[in-house]
Short mmCIF file of C-alpha atoms in Angstrom, two decimals:
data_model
loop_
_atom_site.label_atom_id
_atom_site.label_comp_id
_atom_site.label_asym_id
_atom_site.label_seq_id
_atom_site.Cartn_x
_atom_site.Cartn_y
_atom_site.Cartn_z
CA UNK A 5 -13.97 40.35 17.51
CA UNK A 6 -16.91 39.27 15.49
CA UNK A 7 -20.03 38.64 17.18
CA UNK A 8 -20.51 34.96 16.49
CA UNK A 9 -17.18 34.38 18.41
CA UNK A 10 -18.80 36.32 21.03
CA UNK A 11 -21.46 33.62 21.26
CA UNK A 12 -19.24 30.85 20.73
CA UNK A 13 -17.20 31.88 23.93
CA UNK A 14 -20.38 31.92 25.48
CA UNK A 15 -21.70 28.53 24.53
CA UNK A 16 -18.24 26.57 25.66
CA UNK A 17 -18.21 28.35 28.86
CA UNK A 18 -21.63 27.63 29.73
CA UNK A 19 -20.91 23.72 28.54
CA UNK A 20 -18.41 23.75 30.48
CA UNK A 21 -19.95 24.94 33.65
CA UNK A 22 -23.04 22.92 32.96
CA UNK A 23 -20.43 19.79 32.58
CA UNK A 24 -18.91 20.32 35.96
CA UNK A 25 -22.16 21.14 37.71
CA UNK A 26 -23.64 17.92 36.10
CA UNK A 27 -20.73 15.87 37.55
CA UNK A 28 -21.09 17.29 40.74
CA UNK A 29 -24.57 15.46 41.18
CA UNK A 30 -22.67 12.79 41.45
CA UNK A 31 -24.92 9.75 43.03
CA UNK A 32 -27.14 12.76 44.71
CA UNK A 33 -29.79 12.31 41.96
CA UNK A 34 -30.64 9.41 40.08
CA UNK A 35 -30.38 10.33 35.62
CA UNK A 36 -33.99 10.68 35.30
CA UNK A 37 -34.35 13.26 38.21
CA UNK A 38 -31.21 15.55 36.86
CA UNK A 39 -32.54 15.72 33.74
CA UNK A 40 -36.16 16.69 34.90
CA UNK A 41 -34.71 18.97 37.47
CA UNK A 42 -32.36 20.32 34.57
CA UNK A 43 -35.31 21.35 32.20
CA UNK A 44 -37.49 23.06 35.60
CA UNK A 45 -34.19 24.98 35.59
CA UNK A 46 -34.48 25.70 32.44
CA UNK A 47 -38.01 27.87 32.90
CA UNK A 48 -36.72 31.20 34.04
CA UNK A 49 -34.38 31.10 30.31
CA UNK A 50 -37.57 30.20 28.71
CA UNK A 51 -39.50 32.68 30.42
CA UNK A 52 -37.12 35.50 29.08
CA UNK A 53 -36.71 34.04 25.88
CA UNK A 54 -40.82 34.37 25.37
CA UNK A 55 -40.89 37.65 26.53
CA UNK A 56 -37.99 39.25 24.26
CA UNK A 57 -38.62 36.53 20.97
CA UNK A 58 -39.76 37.89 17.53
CA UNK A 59 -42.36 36.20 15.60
CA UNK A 60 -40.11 34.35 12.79
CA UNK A 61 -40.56 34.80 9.04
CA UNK A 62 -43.90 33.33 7.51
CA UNK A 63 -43.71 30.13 6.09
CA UNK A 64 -40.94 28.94 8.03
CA UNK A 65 -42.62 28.39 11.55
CA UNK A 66 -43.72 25.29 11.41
CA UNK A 67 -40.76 23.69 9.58
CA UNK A 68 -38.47 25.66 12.45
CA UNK A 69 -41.04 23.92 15.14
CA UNK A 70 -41.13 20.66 14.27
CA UNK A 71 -36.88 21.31 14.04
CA UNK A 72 -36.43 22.95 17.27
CA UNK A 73 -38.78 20.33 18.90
CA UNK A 74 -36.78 17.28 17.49
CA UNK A 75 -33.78 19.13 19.07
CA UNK A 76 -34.99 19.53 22.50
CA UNK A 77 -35.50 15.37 22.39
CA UNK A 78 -32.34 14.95 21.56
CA UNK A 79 -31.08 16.93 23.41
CA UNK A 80 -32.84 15.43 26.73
CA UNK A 81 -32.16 11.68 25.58
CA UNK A 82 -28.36 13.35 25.02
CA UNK A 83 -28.55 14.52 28.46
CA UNK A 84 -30.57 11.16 30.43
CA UNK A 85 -27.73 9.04 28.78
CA UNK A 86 -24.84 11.84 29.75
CA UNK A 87 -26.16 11.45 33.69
CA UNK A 88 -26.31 7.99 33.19
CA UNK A 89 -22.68 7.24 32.02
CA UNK A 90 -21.96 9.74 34.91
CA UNK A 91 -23.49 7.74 37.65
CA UNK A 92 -22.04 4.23 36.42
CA UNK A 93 -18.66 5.45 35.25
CA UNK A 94 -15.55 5.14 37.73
CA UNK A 95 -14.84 7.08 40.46
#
């Protein structure tokens, strides 16, 4: 099996966990708070990922920055609206 398939397995089963575990918060938490408490449990990933990272090619850090920032927004506002349409939608 070739290793991107390997990572694609990897990324739909963790979707799909996060996706149950997200609608399991049910009315517990209101959007805002499961999406901050989402990204404090996204530290100990972080963490790792600083630890074990390689400095990228020259020239292309800040172009990959300014990218990989813009996708973390997204991805919040993404996840703030997700919650949301979770907490309003029908039981």
């Amino acid at each position: 099996m070739p290793p991107w398939l390997w990572w694609t397995i990897a990324a739909l089963l963790s979707w799909g966990f996060w996706a149950v575990v997200s609608k399991l918060i049910g009315d517990g938490l209101s959007p805002e708070h499961s999406q901050a408490l989402s990204a404090l449990g996204m530290l100990p990933i972080l963490a790792a990922l600083a630890v074990r990272a390689r400095p990228p090619a020259p020239g292309k850090r800040r172009v990959g920055l300014g990218f990989a920032i813009a996708a973390g927004i997204v991805t919040s506002l993404g996840n703030l609206t997700y919650y949301a349409a979770l907490q309003r939608g029908e039981k």
